[in-house]
């Protein structure tokens, strides 16, 4: 396959992903405005499409709005997870996603405790988002000010935040009826409409920030020392990347759960690096592989009645193994283009 044809196919795939994301955005909008005649008609039309899909696949799920909330969230995860993950993997920061997922779990625990002991009625995901962002700042602060190896502060934050979360959950056990397993392992029926809307907004923010700061992040990724010499505010951009990772993790844990969320940040990128020849191509392919993993995992989980999170990650690993076999190489030299 020629390089030109390959590039066109990749761009066509990205266009399809963008169209799918736009469709999911439109769904969330008409769902929100369904009380108005035009939006209401569009919403009913979408549910009719869902009933047709149920008839074709022999299921009874696509006719329900909660499934479309989960699908929309999954589509956004398939984009922003690999998008952020591409920078993390090439900076050897793959563990940061797992760390912030555990920090977000501590945030869920804090939200549960506040909800049962006070009149606080804010969504648990909001608490998770706030705590995860604070955790991102803490990780970056420790990395900048400690003399230990770079991954030591990350490992300390990973175990420490999960320990705090388990202590809070144990302390408040019996005070709430919320099923904490949904946050640990994800749940295809767990995503509320508010969670899907939040993921949509956060995805737009993450994509916009990366688009505006792409050159700076690329420079730092390939040569951080040179970026510092060029008087680029490396600390600021590193902190920004970690905060965006926290945002992606909190949105993704709705479907993937705390335990599996780091997989979407790493596995599609690992698959892309096996066959890509440039950083930009890695970015494109990781998003395509992420979206294929989400769609394939959703369909498999619905058909077999299995957890969506595990199905998505297994599909991602299958794509990675296929990429390894087809590439025939163990080391890939990437260009910055």
Tab-separated table of C-alpha atoms in Angstrom:
chain	number	residue	atom	x	y	z
A	1	UNK	CA	0.000	0.000	0.000
A	2	UNK	CA	1.399	3.386	-0.996
A	3	UNK	CA	1.999	6.059	1.629
A	4	UNK	CA	-0.484	8.396	-0.055
A	5	UNK	CA	-3.272	5.802	-0.053
A	6	UNK	CA	-2.490	4.864	3.527
A	7	UNK	CA	-2.668	8.494	4.590
A	8	UNK	CA	-6.003	8.961	2.819
A	9	UNK	CA	-7.475	5.896	4.494
A	10	UNK	CA	-6.356	7.161	7.895
A	11	UNK	CA	-7.915	10.564	7.262
A	12	UNK	CA	-11.115	8.880	6.065
A	13	UNK	CA	-11.205	6.848	9.288
A	14	UNK	CA	-10.728	9.976	11.394
A	15	UNK	CA	-13.540	11.658	9.429
A	16	UNK	CA	-15.842	8.726	10.228
A	17	UNK	CA	-14.928	8.949	13.922
A	18	UNK	CA	-15.577	12.702	13.894
A	19	UNK	CA	-18.961	12.137	12.242
A	20	UNK	CA	-19.845	9.498	14.838
A	21	UNK	CA	-18.872	11.872	17.652
A	22	UNK	CA	-20.960	14.641	16.075
A	23	UNK	CA	-23.925	12.249	15.854
A	24	UNK	CA	-23.580	11.397	19.546
A	25	UNK	CA	-23.375	15.113	20.371
A	26	UNK	CA	-26.574	15.644	18.396
A	27	UNK	CA	-28.248	12.786	20.280
A	28	UNK	CA	-27.386	14.300	23.653
A	29	UNK	CA	-28.665	17.659	22.473
A	30	UNK	CA	-32.028	16.365	21.242
A	31	UNK	CA	-32.370	14.231	24.385
A	32	UNK	CA	-31.859	17.362	26.464
A	33	UNK	CA	-34.336	19.397	24.374
A	34	UNK	CA	-36.822	16.575	23.700
A	35	UNK	CA	-39.696	18.554	25.244
A	36	UNK	CA	-39.598	20.845	22.200
A	37	UNK	CA	-41.405	19.582	19.060
A	38	UNK	CA	-38.478	19.376	16.621
A	39	UNK	CA	-36.054	17.860	19.117
A	40	UNK	CA	-38.771	15.536	20.407
A	41	UNK	CA	-39.435	14.219	16.902
A	42	UNK	CA	-35.715	13.666	16.329
A	43	UNK	CA	-35.431	11.842	19.659
A	44	UNK	CA	-38.339	9.543	18.819
A	45	UNK	CA	-36.756	8.889	15.425
A	46	UNK	CA	-33.549	7.814	17.142
A	47	UNK	CA	-35.442	5.443	19.416
A	48	UNK	CA	-37.134	4.001	16.319
A	49	UNK	CA	-33.682	3.350	14.857
A	50	UNK	CA	-32.826	1.624	18.126
A	51	UNK	CA	-35.848	-0.639	17.848
A	52	UNK	CA	-34.780	-1.546	14.319
A	53	UNK	CA	-31.283	-2.378	15.587
A	54	UNK	CA	-32.818	-4.585	18.282
A	55	UNK	CA	-34.779	-6.433	15.607
A	56	UNK	CA	-31.641	-6.930	13.490
A	57	UNK	CA	-29.352	-8.026	16.335
A	58	UNK	CA	-31.990	-9.904	18.331
A	59	UNK	CA	-31.507	-7.704	21.388
A	60	UNK	CA	-33.685	-5.531	23.601
A	61	UNK	CA	-31.352	-2.695	24.577
A	62	UNK	CA	-30.920	-0.189	21.745
A	63	UNK	CA	-34.489	1.071	22.090
A	64	UNK	CA	-33.651	2.443	25.551
A	65	UNK	CA	-32.016	5.866	26.055
A	66	UNK	CA	-29.600	4.564	28.717
A	67	UNK	CA	-27.859	2.472	26.065
A	68	UNK	CA	-27.354	5.496	23.852
A	69	UNK	CA	-25.986	7.406	26.848
A	70	UNK	CA	-23.416	4.631	27.290
A	71	UNK	CA	-22.646	4.478	23.558
A	72	UNK	CA	-22.132	8.242	23.402
A	73	UNK	CA	-19.817	8.108	26.406
A	74	UNK	CA	-17.920	5.200	24.858
A	75	UNK	CA	-17.465	7.048	21.567
A	76	UNK	CA	-15.970	10.040	23.376
A	77	UNK	CA	-13.716	7.742	25.427
A	78	UNK	CA	-12.465	6.138	22.226
A	79	UNK	CA	-11.304	9.562	21.051
A	80	UNK	CA	-9.890	11.375	24.059
A	81	UNK	CA	-8.385	8.313	25.779
A	82	UNK	CA	-5.915	7.474	22.984
A	83	UNK	CA	-5.466	11.183	22.201
A	84	UNK	CA	-4.069	11.881	25.672
A	85	UNK	CA	-2.514	8.432	25.901
A	86	UNK	CA	-0.323	9.048	22.854
A	87	UNK	CA	1.519	11.808	24.694
A	88	UNK	CA	1.661	9.838	27.954
A	89	UNK	CA	3.078	6.692	26.368
A	90	UNK	CA	5.781	8.550	24.459
A	91	UNK	CA	6.749	10.395	27.635
A	92	UNK	CA	6.884	7.066	29.518
A	93	UNK	CA	4.060	8.194	31.807
A	94	UNK	CA	1.660	5.332	31.116
A	95	UNK	CA	1.189	4.651	34.834
A	96	UNK	CA	-0.262	8.114	35.463
A	97	UNK	CA	-3.653	7.063	34.087
A	98	UNK	CA	-3.930	4.215	36.584
A	99	UNK	CA	-2.855	6.546	39.372
A	100	UNK	CA	-5.464	9.182	38.606
A	101	UNK	CA	-8.139	6.501	38.266
A	102	UNK	CA	-7.426	5.426	41.833
A	103	UNK	CA	-7.453	9.075	42.886
A	104	UNK	CA	-10.849	9.503	41.224
A	105	UNK	CA	-12.069	6.480	43.177
A	106	UNK	CA	-11.077	8.293	46.363
A	107	UNK	CA	-13.143	11.217	45.073
A	108	UNK	CA	-16.162	8.946	44.632
A	109	UNK	CA	-15.685	7.749	48.198
A	110	UNK	CA	-15.515	11.343	49.455
A	111	UNK	CA	-18.679	12.172	47.519
A	112	UNK	CA	-20.487	9.179	49.012
A	113	UNK	CA	-19.457	10.165	52.523
A	114	UNK	CA	-20.519	13.785	52.025
A	115	UNK	CA	-23.807	12.691	50.516
A	116	UNK	CA	-24.685	10.499	53.481
A	117	UNK	CA	-23.492	12.807	56.263
A	118	UNK	CA	-24.560	16.213	54.858
A	119	UNK	CA	-27.127	17.736	52.501
A	120	UNK	CA	-24.632	17.642	49.628
A	121	UNK	CA	-26.448	16.387	46.534
A	122	UNK	CA	-23.915	17.047	43.785
A	123	UNK	CA	-23.130	14.192	41.335
A	124	UNK	CA	-20.467	11.750	42.489
A	125	UNK	CA	-18.606	12.254	39.227
A	126	UNK	CA	-18.149	15.911	40.125
A	127	UNK	CA	-16.472	14.909	43.377
A	128	UNK	CA	-14.344	12.406	41.486
A	129	UNK	CA	-13.345	15.077	38.961
A	130	UNK	CA	-12.348	17.599	41.626
A	131	UNK	CA	-10.310	15.079	43.624
A	132	UNK	CA	-8.677	13.660	40.478
A	133	UNK	CA	-7.588	17.130	39.348
A	134	UNK	CA	-6.212	17.861	42.811
A	135	UNK	CA	-4.414	14.527	42.610
A	136	UNK	CA	-2.977	15.519	39.241
A	137	UNK	CA	-1.559	18.697	40.762
A	138	UNK	CA	-0.171	16.668	43.674
A	139	UNK	CA	1.566	14.177	41.357
A	140	UNK	CA	3.126	16.961	39.333
A	141	UNK	CA	4.198	18.807	42.489
A	142	UNK	CA	5.852	15.694	43.920
A	143	UNK	CA	7.572	14.895	40.607
A	144	UNK	CA	9.012	18.404	40.457
A	145	UNK	CA	10.195	18.570	44.077
A	146	UNK	CA	11.408	15.113	45.065
A	147	UNK	CA	14.764	13.565	44.316
A	148	UNK	CA	13.422	10.033	43.859
A	149	UNK	CA	12.997	8.301	40.517
A	150	UNK	CA	10.269	9.748	38.341
A	151	UNK	CA	7.753	6.951	38.863
A	152	UNK	CA	8.051	6.825	42.671
A	153	UNK	CA	5.653	9.754	43.378
A	154	UNK	CA	3.207	8.217	40.916
A	155	UNK	CA	3.353	4.837	42.681
A	156	UNK	CA	2.895	6.480	46.086
A	157	UNK	CA	-0.116	8.451	44.872
A	158	UNK	CA	-1.592	5.330	43.223
A	159	UNK	CA	-1.550	3.199	46.373
A	160	UNK	CA	-2.201	6.061	48.773
A	161	UNK	CA	-5.322	7.376	47.034
A	162	UNK	CA	-6.816	3.903	46.690
A	163	UNK	CA	-6.066	3.224	50.355
A	164	UNK	CA	-7.867	6.439	51.338
A	165	UNK	CA	-10.809	5.481	49.148
A	166	UNK	CA	-11.137	2.022	50.683
A	167	UNK	CA	-10.933	3.448	54.206
A	168	UNK	CA	-13.691	5.968	53.487
A	169	UNK	CA	-15.876	3.318	51.854
A	170	UNK	CA	-15.366	0.979	54.812
A	171	UNK	CA	-16.109	3.768	57.271
A	172	UNK	CA	-19.341	4.677	55.520
A	173	UNK	CA	-20.439	1.130	54.681
A	174	UNK	CA	-24.132	0.697	55.243
A	175	UNK	CA	-24.806	4.425	55.070
A	176	UNK	CA	-25.513	4.401	51.354
A	177	UNK	CA	-27.088	2.068	48.842
A	178	UNK	CA	-24.782	3.041	45.975
A	179	UNK	CA	-23.133	0.038	44.329
A	180	UNK	CA	-19.428	0.805	44.458
A	181	UNK	CA	-18.690	-2.119	42.108
A	182	UNK	CA	-20.002	-0.001	39.230
A	183	UNK	CA	-17.175	2.457	39.833
A	184	UNK	CA	-14.577	-0.284	40.178
A	185	UNK	CA	-15.492	-2.367	37.136
A	186	UNK	CA	-17.732	-0.101	35.067
A	187	UNK	CA	-21.272	-0.826	33.984
A	188	UNK	CA	-22.927	-0.427	30.606
A	189	UNK	CA	-26.174	0.575	32.337
A	190	UNK	CA	-24.418	2.784	34.859
A	191	UNK	CA	-23.874	5.923	32.756
A	192	UNK	CA	-26.495	8.563	33.635
A	193	UNK	CA	-27.527	11.240	31.179
A	194	UNK	CA	-25.644	13.821	33.243
A	195	UNK	CA	-22.516	11.686	33.020
A	196	UNK	CA	-22.802	11.414	29.239
A	197	UNK	CA	-23.292	15.180	28.937
A	198	UNK	CA	-20.304	15.810	31.173
A	199	UNK	CA	-18.156	13.470	29.076
A	200	UNK	CA	-19.246	15.298	25.921
A	201	UNK	CA	-18.274	18.692	27.341
A	202	UNK	CA	-14.984	17.410	28.748
A	203	UNK	CA	-14.130	15.757	25.434
A	204	UNK	CA	-14.620	19.022	23.554
A	205	UNK	CA	-12.404	20.777	26.098
A	206	UNK	CA	-9.640	18.149	25.850
A	207	UNK	CA	-9.643	18.083	22.042
A	208	UNK	CA	-9.613	21.891	21.884
A	209	UNK	CA	-6.736	22.181	24.370
A	210	UNK	CA	-4.649	19.584	22.531
A	211	UNK	CA	-5.336	21.290	19.204
A	212	UNK	CA	-4.221	24.653	20.590
A	213	UNK	CA	-1.110	23.333	22.357
A	214	UNK	CA	-0.158	20.481	20.018
A	215	UNK	CA	3.217	21.910	18.924
A	216	UNK	CA	4.294	22.654	22.490
A	217	UNK	CA	3.332	19.185	23.746
A	218	UNK	CA	5.036	17.583	20.752
A	219	UNK	CA	8.248	19.505	21.416
A	220	UNK	CA	8.272	18.515	25.089
A	221	UNK	CA	7.440	14.893	24.282
A	222	UNK	CA	10.453	14.420	22.012
A	223	UNK	CA	12.990	16.681	23.738
A	224	UNK	CA	12.005	18.139	27.093
A	225	UNK	CA	15.490	19.492	27.762
A	226	UNK	CA	15.563	21.395	24.477
A	227	UNK	CA	12.094	22.753	25.260
A	228	UNK	CA	13.409	24.131	28.550
A	229	UNK	CA	16.393	25.682	26.787
A	230	UNK	CA	13.944	27.309	24.354
A	231	UNK	CA	12.261	28.879	27.431
A	232	UNK	CA	9.063	26.904	27.008
A	233	UNK	CA	7.148	26.623	30.282
A	234	UNK	CA	7.561	22.856	30.509
A	235	UNK	CA	6.154	22.602	34.029
A	236	UNK	CA	2.950	24.343	32.972
A	237	UNK	CA	2.435	22.105	29.933
A	238	UNK	CA	3.232	18.955	31.915
A	239	UNK	CA	0.704	19.977	34.543
A	240	UNK	CA	-1.861	20.721	31.845
A	241	UNK	CA	-1.362	17.257	30.345
A	242	UNK	CA	-1.768	15.557	33.724
A	243	UNK	CA	-4.934	17.556	34.468
A	244	UNK	CA	-6.400	16.578	31.083
A	245	UNK	CA	-5.531	12.973	31.892
A	246	UNK	CA	-7.524	13.295	35.122
A	247	UNK	CA	-10.483	14.656	33.160
A	248	UNK	CA	-10.376	11.771	30.684
A	249	UNK	CA	-10.015	9.200	33.459
A	250	UNK	CA	-13.052	10.436	35.385
A	251	UNK	CA	-15.234	10.373	32.284
A	252	UNK	CA	-13.947	6.954	31.216
A	253	UNK	CA	-14.424	5.239	34.574
A	254	UNK	CA	-18.196	5.366	34.023
A	255	UNK	CA	-17.874	2.610	31.408
A	256	UNK	CA	-14.471	1.032	32.048
A	257	UNK	CA	-14.274	1.340	35.816
A	258	UNK	CA	-11.298	2.316	37.967
A	259	UNK	CA	-9.480	-0.958	37.391
A	260	UNK	CA	-9.600	-0.950	33.576
A	261	UNK	CA	-9.600	2.739	32.669
A	262	UNK	CA	-5.836	2.974	32.078
A	263	UNK	CA	-6.144	0.394	29.294
A	264	UNK	CA	-7.814	2.868	26.939
A	265	UNK	CA	-4.966	5.326	27.494
A	266	UNK	CA	-2.257	2.802	26.677
A	267	UNK	CA	-3.328	-0.217	24.604
A	268	UNK	CA	-4.576	1.539	21.409
A	269	UNK	CA	-1.431	3.681	21.450
A	270	UNK	CA	0.769	0.608	21.847
A	271	UNK	CA	-0.964	-0.951	18.840
A	272	UNK	CA	-0.549	2.206	16.766
A	273	UNK	CA	3.164	2.503	17.523
A	274	UNK	CA	3.715	-0.929	16.003
A	275	UNK	CA	2.700	0.163	12.514
A	276	UNK	CA	2.923	3.980	12.476
A	277	UNK	CA	5.866	5.875	10.970
A	278	UNK	CA	5.289	9.261	12.598
A	279	UNK	CA	3.855	10.741	15.760
A	280	UNK	CA	0.872	12.201	13.918
A	281	UNK	CA	0.125	8.845	12.320
A	282	UNK	CA	0.349	7.215	15.754
A	283	UNK	CA	-2.195	9.742	16.977
A	284	UNK	CA	-4.599	8.980	14.136
A	285	UNK	CA	-4.254	5.206	14.376
A	286	UNK	CA	-4.573	5.132	18.164
A	287	UNK	CA	-7.894	6.974	17.933
A	288	UNK	CA	-9.106	4.600	15.210
A	289	UNK	CA	-8.046	1.564	17.240
A	290	UNK	CA	-9.633	3.030	20.356
A	291	UNK	CA	-12.921	3.568	18.572
A	292	UNK	CA	-12.853	0.061	17.076
A	293	UNK	CA	-12.248	-1.339	20.557
A	294	UNK	CA	-15.194	0.588	22.001
A	295	UNK	CA	-17.637	-0.351	19.230
A	296	UNK	CA	-16.519	-3.979	19.102
A	297	UNK	CA	-16.530	-4.291	22.882
A	298	UNK	CA	-20.007	-2.792	23.189
A	299	UNK	CA	-21.466	-5.089	20.554
A	300	UNK	CA	-19.811	-8.151	22.074
A	301	UNK	CA	-20.953	-7.269	25.602
A	302	UNK	CA	-24.537	-6.697	24.492
A	303	UNK	CA	-24.615	-9.908	22.463
A	304	UNK	CA	-23.074	-12.071	25.175
A	305	UNK	CA	-24.392	-10.273	28.257
A	306	UNK	CA	-20.855	-9.588	29.511
A	307	UNK	CA	-19.357	-6.458	31.131
A	308	UNK	CA	-18.675	-3.687	28.617
A	309	UNK	CA	-15.425	-2.539	30.228
A	310	UNK	CA	-13.758	-5.933	30.075
A	311	UNK	CA	-15.016	-6.524	26.531
A	312	UNK	CA	-13.603	-3.201	25.317
A	313	UNK	CA	-10.183	-3.858	26.813
A	314	UNK	CA	-10.059	-7.417	25.431
A	315	UNK	CA	-10.868	-6.058	21.951
A	316	UNK	CA	-8.119	-3.467	22.377
A	317	UNK	CA	-5.612	-6.172	23.316
A	318	UNK	CA	-6.678	-8.266	20.317
A	319	UNK	CA	-6.028	-5.291	18.026
A	320	UNK	CA	-2.641	-4.759	19.686
A	321	UNK	CA	-1.617	-8.407	19.184
A	322	UNK	CA	-2.745	-8.266	15.566
A	323	UNK	CA	-0.678	-5.118	15.042
A	324	UNK	CA	2.363	-6.831	16.571
A	325	UNK	CA	1.969	-9.823	14.250
A	326	UNK	CA	1.414	-7.711	11.135
A	327	UNK	CA	4.185	-5.214	11.840
A	328	UNK	CA	6.963	-7.761	12.104
A	329	UNK	CA	9.109	-5.324	14.077
A	330	UNK	CA	9.868	-4.793	17.744
A	331	UNK	CA	11.206	-1.230	17.682
A	332	UNK	CA	9.627	1.656	15.811
A	333	UNK	CA	11.474	4.844	15.008
A	334	UNK	CA	8.995	7.716	14.901
A	335	UNK	CA	9.422	11.055	13.290
A	336	UNK	CA	7.996	14.186	14.904
A	337	UNK	CA	5.731	14.863	11.924
